[in-house]
Short mmCIF file of C-alpha atoms in Angstrom, two decimals:
data_model
loop_
_atom_site.label_atom_id
_atom_site.label_comp_id
_atom_site.label_asym_id
_atom_site.label_seq_id
_atom_site.Cartn_x
_atom_site.Cartn_y
_atom_site.Cartn_z
CA LEU A 16 -7.78 -6.96 -21.34
CA PRO A 17 -7.76 -9.55 -18.56
CA PRO A 18 -5.42 -8.94 -15.61
CA PRO A 19 -1.97 -10.53 -15.72
CA PRO A 20 -1.91 -14.19 -14.54
CA SER A 21 -0.17 -13.25 -11.30
CA SER A 22 -3.02 -10.92 -10.31
CA PRO A 23 -5.79 -12.22 -8.07
CA PRO A 24 -9.22 -12.47 -9.68
CA GLN A 25 -11.01 -9.13 -9.56
CA PRO A 26 -14.41 -9.00 -7.89
CA ALA A 27 -17.43 -8.42 -10.09
CA ILE A 28 -19.02 -5.00 -9.94
CA GLY A 29 -21.17 -4.80 -6.83
CA GLN A 30 -19.40 -7.74 -5.18
CA PRO A 31 -17.38 -7.40 -1.97
CA CYS A 32 -13.72 -6.58 -2.37
CA SER A 33 -10.75 -6.21 -0.07
CA VAL A 34 -8.05 -3.58 0.18
CA GLY A 35 -4.47 -3.64 1.38
CA LEU A 36 -2.59 -0.50 2.37
CA LEU A 37 1.14 -0.07 1.86
CA ILE A 38 2.61 2.82 3.85
CA ILE A 39 6.03 3.82 2.50
CA GLY A 40 8.69 5.98 4.09
CA ASP A 41 11.73 5.87 6.30
CA GLU A 42 10.30 8.86 8.15
CA ILE A 43 7.41 6.69 9.39
CA LEU A 44 9.69 3.91 10.58
CA ASN A 45 12.14 6.19 12.36
CA GLY A 46 9.41 8.17 14.13
CA MET A 47 9.95 11.50 12.40
CA VAL A 48 6.39 11.48 11.00
CA HIS A 49 3.27 10.09 12.63
CA ASP A 50 1.25 7.72 10.40
CA VAL A 51 -2.26 9.15 10.14
CA ASN A 52 -2.97 7.61 6.75
CA THR A 53 -3.79 4.14 8.06
CA TYR A 54 -6.50 5.54 10.33
CA ALA A 55 -7.88 7.79 7.58
CA ALA A 56 -7.95 4.95 5.05
CA ALA A 57 -9.60 2.55 7.49
CA LEU A 58 -12.34 5.09 8.28
CA SER A 59 -12.92 5.96 4.63
CA LEU A 60 -13.09 2.35 3.53
CA LYS A 61 -15.36 1.41 6.43
CA SER A 62 -17.74 4.20 5.44
CA VAL A 63 -18.30 2.44 2.09
CA SER A 64 -18.28 -1.08 3.57
CA VAL A 65 -14.94 -2.10 2.09
CA PRO A 66 -12.72 -4.03 4.47
CA LEU A 67 -9.12 -2.98 4.99
CA GLU A 68 -7.57 -6.45 5.19
CA LYS A 69 -3.85 -5.75 5.59
CA VAL A 70 -1.50 -2.87 6.29
CA LEU A 71 2.25 -3.01 5.71
CA ILE A 72 4.77 -0.30 6.51
CA VAL A 73 8.11 -0.29 4.73
CA GLY A 74 11.00 2.09 4.29
CA ASP A 75 12.16 3.79 1.12
CA ASP A 76 13.72 0.62 -0.22
CA GLU A 77 12.79 -0.46 -3.74
CA GLY A 78 13.16 -4.19 -3.04
CA GLU A 79 10.99 -4.02 0.10
CA ILE A 80 8.31 -2.09 -1.78
CA VAL A 81 8.32 -4.61 -4.64
CA ASP A 82 8.13 -7.57 -2.23
CA SER A 83 5.33 -5.94 -0.24
CA ILE A 84 3.23 -5.22 -3.32
CA ILE A 85 3.64 -8.78 -4.52
CA ARG A 86 2.78 -10.14 -1.06
CA LEU A 87 -0.28 -7.91 -0.71
CA SER A 88 -1.49 -8.79 -4.21
CA GLN A 89 -1.77 -12.42 -3.11
CA HIS A 90 -4.24 -11.51 -0.35
CA VAL A 91 -6.31 -8.51 -1.44
CA ASP A 92 -8.17 -7.26 -4.49
CA TYR A 93 -6.77 -3.72 -4.44
CA ILE A 94 -3.61 -2.11 -3.08
CA VAL A 95 -3.37 1.51 -2.01
CA THR A 96 0.04 3.05 -1.47
CA SER A 97 0.76 6.07 0.68
CA GLY A 98 4.02 7.98 0.80
CA GLY A 99 7.30 7.46 -0.94
CA VAL A 100 6.50 9.65 -3.95
CA GLY A 101 8.34 12.95 -4.11
CA PRO A 102 11.33 14.85 -5.38
CA THR A 103 14.00 13.35 -3.14
CA HIS A 104 16.53 10.65 -4.07
CA ASP A 105 14.94 8.07 -1.76
CA ASP A 106 11.48 8.21 -3.35
CA VAL A 107 11.50 5.03 -5.43
CA THR A 108 7.85 4.05 -5.11
CA MET A 109 6.77 4.54 -8.72
CA LYS A 110 9.73 2.54 -10.01
CA ALA A 111 9.04 -0.22 -7.47
CA VAL A 112 5.33 -0.39 -8.32
CA ALA A 113 6.18 -0.69 -12.02
CA LYS A 114 8.67 -3.44 -11.25
CA ALA A 115 6.19 -5.32 -9.04
CA LEU A 116 3.56 -5.14 -11.78
CA SER A 117 6.10 -6.09 -14.48
CA SER A 118 5.73 -2.76 -16.26
CA PRO A 119 8.57 -0.81 -17.85
#
């Protein structure tokens, strides 16, 4: 099936693509946890010649996550999320991703 109309065109196999990284978690923003995932992702992507175009960091807020995914989707081919998925009440990432992608 073709991607939804709101999705950017996907690059053909073997063609250059771009990646955006969405780091999620209040613990990153309040300094309780050091973000090492941006560095690791940048190195990994660079090793396969895929540019990391944008990085956004947001708290555990469903609306912010939805808005960030939508914003990133307008600028990059692929979005990688890190954090925000776990057993605590503030982990709303999966619900927010579904909402941003118009999935139930």
